[in-house]
PDB file of C-alpha atoms in Angstrom:
ATOM      1  CA  UNK A   1     -10.673 -51.025  55.454  1.00  0.00           C
ATOM      2  CA  UNK A   2     -12.465 -49.645  52.828  1.00  0.00           C
ATOM      3  CA  UNK A   3     -14.292 -50.625  50.823  1.00  0.00           C
ATOM      4  CA  UNK A   4     -15.901 -49.645  47.691  1.00  0.00           C
ATOM      5  CA  UNK A   5     -18.319 -51.510  45.084  1.00  0.00           C
ATOM      6  CA  UNK A   6     -19.960 -50.674  41.713  1.00  0.00           C
ATOM      7  CA  UNK A   7     -21.566 -52.562  39.588  1.00  0.00           C
ATOM      8  CA  UNK A   8     -23.008 -51.650  36.126  1.00  0.00           C
ATOM      9  CA  UNK A   9     -24.900 -54.166  33.886  1.00  0.00           C
ATOM     10  CA  UNK A  10     -24.569 -53.973  29.967  1.00  0.00           C
ATOM     11  CA  UNK A  11     -24.812 -56.569  26.581  1.00  0.00           C
ATOM     12  CA  UNK A  12     -10.973 -53.431  24.723  1.00  0.00           C
ATOM     13  CA  UNK A  13      -7.021 -49.746  25.297  1.00  0.00           C
ATOM     14  CA  UNK A  14      -5.372 -51.600  23.085  1.00  0.00           C
ATOM     15  CA  UNK A  15      -5.201 -55.535  23.867  1.00  0.00           C
ATOM     16  CA  UNK A  16      -2.527 -57.223  26.530  1.00  0.00           C
ATOM     17  CA  UNK A  17      -1.191 -60.241  25.821  1.00  0.00           C
ATOM     18  CA  UNK A  18      -2.777 -62.991  28.506  1.00  0.00           C
ATOM     19  CA  UNK A  19      -0.842 -66.224  29.102  1.00  0.00           C
ATOM     20  CA  UNK A  20      -3.602 -69.224  29.756  1.00  0.00           C
ATOM     21  CA  UNK A  21      -1.806 -70.359  33.040  1.00  0.00           C
ATOM     22  CA  UNK A  22      -2.480 -74.193  34.125  1.00  0.00           C
ATOM     23  CA  UNK A  23      -5.036 -72.468  37.046  1.00  0.00           C
ATOM     24  CA  UNK A  24      -7.766 -72.178  35.130  1.00  0.00           C
ATOM     25  CA  UNK A  25      -7.650 -76.129  34.567  1.00  0.00           C
ATOM     26  CA  UNK A  26      -8.368 -76.380  37.659  1.00  0.00           C
ATOM     27  CA  UNK A  27     -11.748 -76.984  39.804  1.00  0.00           C
ATOM     28  CA  UNK A  28     -12.229 -74.260  43.118  1.00  0.00           C
ATOM     29  CA  UNK A  29     -11.116 -77.144  45.368  1.00  0.00           C
ATOM     30  CA  UNK A  30      -8.020 -78.114  43.726  1.00  0.00           C
ATOM     31  CA  UNK A  31      -7.460 -74.322  43.314  1.00  0.00           C
ATOM     32  CA  UNK A  32      -7.619 -73.970  46.780  1.00  0.00           C
ATOM     33  CA  UNK A  33      -5.231 -76.705  47.997  1.00  0.00           C
ATOM     34  CA  UNK A  34      -2.479 -74.999  45.602  1.00  0.00           C
ATOM     35  CA  UNK A  35       0.540 -73.549  48.525  1.00  0.00           C
ATOM     36  CA  UNK A  36       0.988 -70.987  46.214  1.00  0.00           C
ATOM     37  CA  UNK A  37      -3.232 -69.713  46.650  1.00  0.00           C
ATOM     38  CA  UNK A  38      -1.967 -69.716  50.798  1.00  0.00           C
ATOM     39  CA  UNK A  39       0.879 -66.859  50.361  1.00  0.00           C
ATOM     40  CA  UNK A  40       1.271 -63.160  51.441  1.00  0.00           C
ATOM     41  CA  UNK A  41       0.790 -60.911  48.588  1.00  0.00           C
ATOM     42  CA  UNK A  42       4.157 -59.630  47.254  1.00  0.00           C
ATOM     43  CA  UNK A  43       2.517 -56.105  47.010  1.00  0.00           C
ATOM     44  CA  UNK A  44       5.810 -54.854  44.594  1.00  0.00           C
ATOM     45  CA  UNK A  45       6.144 -58.007  42.695  1.00  0.00           C
ATOM     46  CA  UNK A  46       2.215 -59.628  43.257  1.00  0.00           C
ATOM     47  CA  UNK A  47       2.060 -62.413  40.426  1.00  0.00           C
ATOM     48  CA  UNK A  48      -0.916 -61.832  38.719  1.00  0.00           C
ATOM     49  CA  UNK A  49      -2.244 -64.416  37.066  1.00  0.00           C
ATOM     50  CA  UNK A  50      -2.168 -65.972  40.500  1.00  0.00           C
ATOM     51  CA  UNK A  51      -4.220 -63.240  42.008  1.00  0.00           C
ATOM     52  CA  UNK A  52      -6.737 -62.921  38.911  1.00  0.00           C
ATOM     53  CA  UNK A  53      -7.083 -66.673  39.347  1.00  0.00           C
ATOM     54  CA  UNK A  54      -7.607 -66.538  43.112  1.00  0.00           C
ATOM     55  CA  UNK A  55     -11.018 -64.358  42.225  1.00  0.00           C
ATOM     56  CA  UNK A  56     -11.911 -66.325  39.578  1.00  0.00           C
ATOM     57  CA  UNK A  57     -12.030 -69.616  41.556  1.00  0.00           C
ATOM     58  CA  UNK A  58     -13.587 -68.132  44.341  1.00  0.00           C
ATOM     59  CA  UNK A  59     -16.414 -67.005  42.442  1.00  0.00           C
ATOM     60  CA  UNK A  60     -17.374 -70.695  41.241  1.00  0.00           C
ATOM     61  CA  UNK A  61     -16.893 -71.615  44.608  1.00  0.00           C
ATOM     62  CA  UNK A  62     -20.034 -69.446  45.272  1.00  0.00           C
ATOM     63  CA  UNK A  63     -21.901 -70.744  42.813  1.00  0.00           C
ATOM     64  CA  UNK A  64     -21.490 -73.972  43.390  1.00  0.00           C
ATOM     65  CA  UNK A  65     -22.413 -73.049  47.467  1.00  0.00           C
ATOM     66  CA  UNK A  66     -25.515 -71.401  45.898  1.00  0.00           C
ATOM     67  CA  UNK A  67     -26.387 -74.425  43.078  1.00  0.00           C
ATOM     68  CA  UNK A  68     -25.356 -72.693  39.890  1.00  0.00           C
ATOM     69  CA  UNK A  69     -22.985 -74.239  37.377  1.00  0.00           C
ATOM     70  CA  UNK A  70     -19.960 -72.686  36.878  1.00  0.00           C
ATOM     71  CA  UNK A  71     -18.234 -70.749  35.106  1.00  0.00           C
ATOM     72  CA  UNK A  72     -16.127 -70.858  32.474  1.00  0.00           C
ATOM     73  CA  UNK A  73     -13.090 -69.484  31.864  1.00  0.00           C
ATOM     74  CA  UNK A  74     -12.418 -66.504  28.722  1.00  0.00           C
ATOM     75  CA  UNK A  75      -9.523 -65.281  28.259  1.00  0.00           C
ATOM     76  CA  UNK A  76     -11.083 -62.496  26.078  1.00  0.00           C
ATOM     77  CA  UNK A  77     -13.019 -61.129  28.813  1.00  0.00           C
ATOM     78  CA  UNK A  78      -9.507 -61.688  31.187  1.00  0.00           C
ATOM     79  CA  UNK A  79      -8.444 -59.578  28.809  1.00  0.00           C
ATOM     80  CA  UNK A  80     -11.373 -56.825  29.457  1.00  0.00           C
ATOM     81  CA  UNK A  81     -10.809 -57.055  32.615  1.00  0.00           C
ATOM     82  CA  UNK A  82      -7.590 -56.404  32.863  1.00  0.00           C
ATOM     83  CA  UNK A  83      -7.453 -53.656  30.797  1.00  0.00           C
ATOM     84  CA  UNK A  84     -10.157 -51.986  32.736  1.00  0.00           C
ATOM     85  CA  UNK A  85      -8.558 -52.721  36.113  1.00  0.00           C
ATOM     86  CA  UNK A  86      -5.223 -51.637  35.137  1.00  0.00           C
ATOM     87  CA  UNK A  87      -6.630 -48.534  33.009  1.00  0.00           C
ATOM     88  CA  UNK A  88      -8.038 -47.154  36.226  1.00  0.00           C
ATOM     89  CA  UNK A  89      -5.228 -48.146  38.307  1.00  0.00           C
ATOM     90  CA  UNK A  90      -2.705 -46.085  34.911  1.00  0.00           C
ATOM     91  CA  UNK A  91      -5.662 -43.355  34.749  1.00  0.00           C
ATOM     92  CA  UNK A  92      -6.494 -42.399  38.355  1.00  0.00           C
ATOM     93  CA  UNK A  93     -10.226 -42.953  37.822  1.00  0.00           C
ATOM     94  CA  UNK A  94     -12.164 -45.132  39.452  1.00  0.00           C
ATOM     95  CA  UNK A  95     -15.942 -45.879  37.883  1.00  0.00           C
ATOM     96  CA  UNK A  96     -17.262 -48.275  35.406  1.00  0.00           C
ATOM     97  CA  UNK A  97     -17.518 -45.684  32.647  1.00  0.00           C
ATOM     98  CA  UNK A  98     -13.911 -44.539  31.049  1.00  0.00           C
ATOM     99  CA  UNK A  99     -14.558 -40.498  29.724  1.00  0.00           C
ATOM    100  CA  UNK A 100     -10.624 -40.691  28.671  1.00  0.00           C
ATOM    101  CA  UNK A 101     -10.819 -43.141  26.821  1.00  0.00           C
ATOM    102  CA  UNK A 102     -14.170 -42.938  24.534  1.00  0.00           C
ATOM    103  CA  UNK A 103     -13.490 -45.676  22.481  1.00  0.00           C
ATOM    104  CA  UNK A 104     -13.849 -48.122  25.359  1.00  0.00           C
ATOM    105  CA  UNK A 105     -15.813 -46.167  27.604  1.00  0.00           C
ATOM    106  CA  UNK A 106     -18.806 -48.232  28.670  1.00  0.00           C
ATOM    107  CA  UNK A 107     -17.712 -52.004  29.180  1.00  0.00           C
ATOM    108  CA  UNK A 108     -20.109 -53.035  26.332  1.00  0.00           C
ATOM    109  CA  UNK A 109     -17.392 -51.584  23.696  1.00  0.00           C
ATOM    110  CA  UNK A 110     -14.883 -52.991  26.020  1.00  0.00           C
ATOM    111  CA  UNK A 111     -15.381 -55.934  25.591  1.00  0.00           C
ATOM    112  CA  UNK A 112     -16.832 -55.855  21.633  1.00  0.00           C
ATOM    113  CA  UNK A 113     -13.579 -53.748  21.434  1.00  0.00           C
ATOM    114  CA  UNK A 114     -11.895 -57.153  22.419  1.00  0.00           C
ATOM    115  CA  UNK A 115     -13.515 -59.622  20.991  1.00  0.00           C
ATOM    116  CA  UNK A 116     -16.853 -60.623  22.846  1.00  0.00           C
ATOM    117  CA  UNK A 117     -19.973 -61.559  20.815  1.00  0.00           C
ATOM    118  CA  UNK A 118     -22.519 -62.190  23.370  1.00  0.00           C
ATOM    119  CA  UNK A 119     -26.059 -61.530  24.357  1.00  0.00           C
ATOM    120  CA  UNK A 120     -26.121 -60.561  27.569  1.00  0.00           C
ATOM    121  CA  UNK A 121     -23.495 -59.297  29.534  1.00  0.00           C
ATOM    122  CA  UNK A 122     -22.204 -57.658  32.931  1.00  0.00           C
ATOM    123  CA  UNK A 123     -19.593 -55.634  34.609  1.00  0.00           C
ATOM    124  CA  UNK A 124     -18.063 -56.023  38.311  1.00  0.00           C
ATOM    125  CA  UNK A 125     -15.856 -53.682  39.824  1.00  0.00           C
ATOM    126  CA  UNK A 126     -14.577 -52.639  43.526  1.00  0.00           C
ATOM    127  CA  UNK A 127     -12.169 -51.224  45.381  1.00  0.00           C
ATOM    128  CA  UNK A 128     -10.318 -52.745  48.406  1.00  0.00           C
ATOM    129  CA  UNK A 129      -7.245 -52.719  50.094  1.00  0.00           C
ATOM    130  CA  UNK A 130      -4.877 -54.904  50.099  1.00  0.00           C
ATOM    131  CA  UNK A 131      -3.080 -54.847  53.304  1.00  0.00           C
ATOM    132  CA  UNK A 132      -5.322 -56.694  56.006  1.00  0.00           C
ATOM    133  CA  UNK A 133      -5.304 -53.703  58.596  1.00  0.00           C
ATOM    134  CA  UNK A 134      -8.476 -52.624  60.809  1.00  0.00           C
ATOM    135  CA  UNK A 135     -10.627 -49.498  60.508  1.00  0.00           C
ATOM    136  CA  UNK A 136      -7.465 -47.759  61.973  1.00  0.00           C
ATOM    137  CA  UNK A 137      -4.401 -47.667  61.419  1.00  0.00           C
ATOM    138  CA  UNK A 138      -0.672 -46.006  62.299  1.00  0.00           C
ATOM    139  CA  UNK A 139       0.884 -45.223  59.493  1.00  0.00           C
ATOM    140  CA  UNK A 140       5.220 -45.313  59.782  1.00  0.00           C
ATOM    141  CA  UNK A 141       7.792 -43.710  57.931  1.00  0.00           C
ATOM    142  CA  UNK A 142      10.586 -45.977  57.946  1.00  0.00           C
ATOM    143  CA  UNK A 143      14.648 -44.254  57.363  1.00  0.00           C
ATOM    144  CA  UNK A 144      14.475 -45.543  53.762  1.00  0.00           C
ATOM    145  CA  UNK A 145      11.077 -43.400  53.159  1.00  0.00           C
ATOM    146  CA  UNK A 146       8.718 -46.543  52.729  1.00  0.00           C
ATOM    147  CA  UNK A 147       5.058 -47.018  55.015  1.00  0.00           C
ATOM    148  CA  UNK A 148       4.152 -49.909  57.378  1.00  0.00           C
ATOM    149  CA  UNK A 149       1.054 -49.988  58.831  1.00  0.00           C
ATOM    150  CA  UNK A 150       0.492 -50.400  62.484  1.00  0.00           C
ATOM    151  CA  UNK A 151      -1.383 -50.728  65.210  1.00  0.00           C
ATOM    152  CA  UNK A 152      -2.239 -48.326  67.039  1.00  0.00           C
ATOM    153  CA  UNK A 153      -2.026 -49.967  69.906  1.00  0.00           C
ATOM    154  CA  UNK A 154       0.410 -52.913  69.776  1.00  0.00           C
ATOM    155  CA  UNK A 155       2.273 -51.207  67.061  1.00  0.00           C
ATOM    156  CA  UNK A 156       2.499 -54.638  65.054  1.00  0.00           C
ATOM    157  CA  UNK A 157       2.611 -54.786  61.298  1.00  0.00           C
ATOM    158  CA  UNK A 158      -0.444 -55.185  59.168  1.00  0.00           C
ATOM    159  CA  UNK A 159       0.781 -57.944  56.393  1.00  0.00           C
ATOM    160  CA  UNK A 160      -1.197 -57.893  53.306  1.00  0.00           C
ATOM    161  CA  UNK A 161      -4.008 -60.345  52.664  1.00  0.00           C
ATOM    162  CA  UNK A 162      -3.130 -64.333  50.798  1.00  0.00           C
ATOM    163  CA  UNK A 163      -4.170 -64.333  47.199  1.00  0.00           C
ATOM    164  CA  UNK A 164      -6.886 -66.373  48.074  1.00  0.00           C
ATOM    165  CA  UNK A 165      -7.936 -64.705  51.770  1.00  0.00           C
ATOM    166  CA  UNK A 166      -8.215 -61.174  49.487  1.00  0.00           C
ATOM    167  CA  UNK A 167     -10.048 -62.755  46.319  1.00  0.00           C
ATOM    168  CA  UNK A 168     -12.519 -64.734  49.119  1.00  0.00           C
ATOM    169  CA  UNK A 169     -13.265 -61.359  51.192  1.00  0.00           C
ATOM    170  CA  UNK A 170     -13.852 -58.799  47.157  1.00  0.00           C
ATOM    171  CA  UNK A 171     -15.935 -61.756  46.399  1.00  0.00           C
ATOM    172  CA  UNK A 172     -18.153 -62.230  49.277  1.00  0.00           C
ATOM    173  CA  UNK A 173     -18.717 -58.420  49.356  1.00  0.00           C
ATOM    174  CA  UNK A 174     -19.799 -58.638  45.772  1.00  0.00           C
ATOM    175  CA  UNK A 175     -22.326 -61.723  47.291  1.00  0.00           C
ATOM    176  CA  UNK A 176     -23.428 -59.264  49.364  1.00  0.00           C
ATOM    177  CA  UNK A 177     -24.520 -56.128  47.436  1.00  0.00           C
ATOM    178  CA  UNK A 178     -27.822 -57.303  45.576  1.00  0.00           C
ATOM    179  CA  UNK A 179     -26.513 -56.085  42.383  1.00  0.00           C
ATOM    180  CA  UNK A 180     -23.713 -57.303  42.016  1.00  0.00           C
ATOM    181  CA  UNK A 181     -24.878 -61.013  43.083  1.00  0.00           C
ATOM    182  CA  UNK A 182     -26.650 -60.857  40.697  1.00  0.00           C
ATOM    183  CA  UNK A 183     -24.335 -60.827  38.254  1.00  0.00           C
ATOM    184  CA  UNK A 184     -22.247 -63.112  40.156  1.00  0.00           C
ATOM    185  CA  UNK A 185     -25.324 -65.676  40.201  1.00  0.00           C
ATOM    186  CA  UNK A 186     -26.934 -65.504  36.936  1.00  0.00           C
ATOM    187  CA  UNK A 187     -27.462 -68.067  34.366  1.00  0.00           C
ATOM    188  CA  UNK A 188     -27.023 -66.009  31.597  1.00  0.00           C
ATOM    189  CA  UNK A 189     -23.935 -65.735  31.822  1.00  0.00           C
ATOM    190  CA  UNK A 190     -21.254 -68.928  30.743  1.00  0.00           C
ATOM    191  CA  UNK A 191     -18.214 -66.855  30.740  1.00  0.00           C
ATOM    192  CA  UNK A 192     -15.865 -64.647  32.675  1.00  0.00           C
ATOM    193  CA  UNK A 193     -12.831 -62.514  33.131  1.00  0.00           C
ATOM    194  CA  UNK A 194     -11.597 -61.572  37.098  1.00  0.00           C
ATOM    195  CA  UNK A 195      -8.670 -59.271  36.917  1.00  0.00           C
ATOM    196  CA  UNK A 196      -7.308 -57.229  39.749  1.00  0.00           C
ATOM    197  CA  UNK A 197      -4.245 -54.414  39.485  1.00  0.00           C
ATOM    198  CA  UNK A 198      -2.704 -52.851  42.715  1.00  0.00           C
ATOM    199  CA  UNK A 199      -2.340 -49.589  42.724  1.00  0.00           C
ATOM    200  CA  UNK A 200       1.140 -46.908  41.771  1.00  0.00           C
ATOM    201  CA  UNK A 201       3.333 -47.134  44.236  1.00  0.00           C
ATOM    202  CA  UNK A 202       2.506 -49.174  47.310  1.00  0.00           C
ATOM    203  CA  UNK A 203       3.810 -48.081  50.883  1.00  0.00           C
ATOM    204  CA  UNK A 204       4.909 -45.072  49.512  1.00  0.00           C
ATOM    205  CA  UNK A 205       2.368 -43.254  51.179  1.00  0.00           C
ATOM    206  CA  UNK A 206       0.335 -43.023  54.402  1.00  0.00           C
ATOM    207  CA  UNK A 207      -2.463 -44.534  52.811  1.00  0.00           C
ATOM    208  CA  UNK A 208      -3.135 -48.319  53.003  1.00  0.00           C
ATOM    209  CA  UNK A 209      -2.321 -49.781  49.321  1.00  0.00           C
ATOM    210  CA  UNK A 210      -5.137 -50.667  47.356  1.00  0.00           C
ATOM    211  CA  UNK A 211      -6.253 -53.293  44.324  1.00  0.00           C
ATOM    212  CA  UNK A 212      -8.976 -52.217  41.688  1.00  0.00           C
ATOM    213  CA  UNK A 213     -10.551 -55.370  40.543  1.00  0.00           C
ATOM    214  CA  UNK A 214     -13.091 -56.383  37.641  1.00  0.00           C
ATOM    215  CA  UNK A 215     -15.365 -59.417  36.860  1.00  0.00           C
ATOM    216  CA  UNK A 216     -16.433 -59.443  33.144  1.00  0.00           C
ATOM    217  CA  UNK A 217     -19.446 -61.852  32.607  1.00  0.00           C
ATOM    218  CA  UNK A 218     -20.896 -63.278  29.097  1.00  0.00           C
ATOM    219  CA  UNK A 219     -23.331 -65.539  28.023  1.00  0.00           C
ATOM    220  CA  UNK A 220     -26.658 -66.101  25.415  1.00  0.00           C
ATOM    221  CA  UNK A 221     -29.019 -66.219  28.830  1.00  0.00           C
ATOM    222  CA  UNK A 222     -30.304 -68.774  31.031  1.00  0.00           C
ATOM    223  CA  UNK A 223     -31.202 -72.643  29.588  1.00  0.00           C
ATOM    224  CA  UNK A 224     -35.041 -71.387  29.769  1.00  0.00           C
ATOM    225  CA  UNK A 225     -33.967 -68.440  27.359  1.00  0.00           C
ATOM    226  CA  UNK A 226     -35.019 -69.489  23.198  1.00  0.00           C
ATOM    227  CA  UNK A 227     -31.871 -69.368  21.390  1.00  0.00           C
ATOM    228  CA  UNK A 228     -33.814 -66.110  19.515  1.00  0.00           C
ATOM    229  CA  UNK A 229     -33.300 -64.591  23.038  1.00  0.00           C
ATOM    230  CA  UNK A 230     -32.566 -60.620  21.692  1.00  0.00           C
ATOM    231  CA  UNK A 231     -29.488 -59.321  23.624  1.00  0.00           C
ATOM    232  CA  UNK A 232     -30.143 -57.855  26.489  1.00  0.00           C
ATOM    233  CA  UNK A 233     -28.333 -53.953  27.931  1.00  0.00           C
ATOM    234  CA  UNK A 234     -28.980 -53.123  31.892  1.00  0.00           C
ATOM    235  CA  UNK A 235     -27.558 -50.483  33.602  1.00  0.00           C
ATOM    236  CA  UNK A 236     -27.513 -50.210  37.572  1.00  0.00           C
TER     237      UNK A 236
END
């Protein structure tokens, strides 16, 4: 399984209309009990609202286990994250910097373009296979031209993750990367938007389908900061 993470922290390419689903009215405990969250992701027709919400709720679950306050859902940060995740898929790049659309070059420019005004901002990105294979797998082309991905020994096909399991794998990956962990657990942020978008034409290549994922954080500093804290920009 391929797992690649990169983190860029800073202080959206046209806005996308995203509904604010009821998923964000739930606690992470309530979300975990949803039957839909435990369904296997249908890669040809994924429920992106459900997948994005799964990343959000797993993030808050981890913050709870680390005795950190939950992050609030932000529609504008969700739109910012969705834009960048979709753009990385459509324009075929993996980077915090969008060199092909300079107006939206950096995370801070994207957040500002979608209406965000924060003292502190951060962005985590990841690329992660969405079919739960072993490190080595055997792609097999069917008569219709589509690929399935087999265990090389047993010849049994691997299946995609469930919505919740995929979110858990990715967010736990961020948690165990020091720079991503810092953003994930920081008290400087009170708001978040999360998004994942799946690679083009899943099952049409020998390579296992993957998703590119984005978390955008925004906030006004920790409770210990003074109200006059200046805008903070970090890169790592």
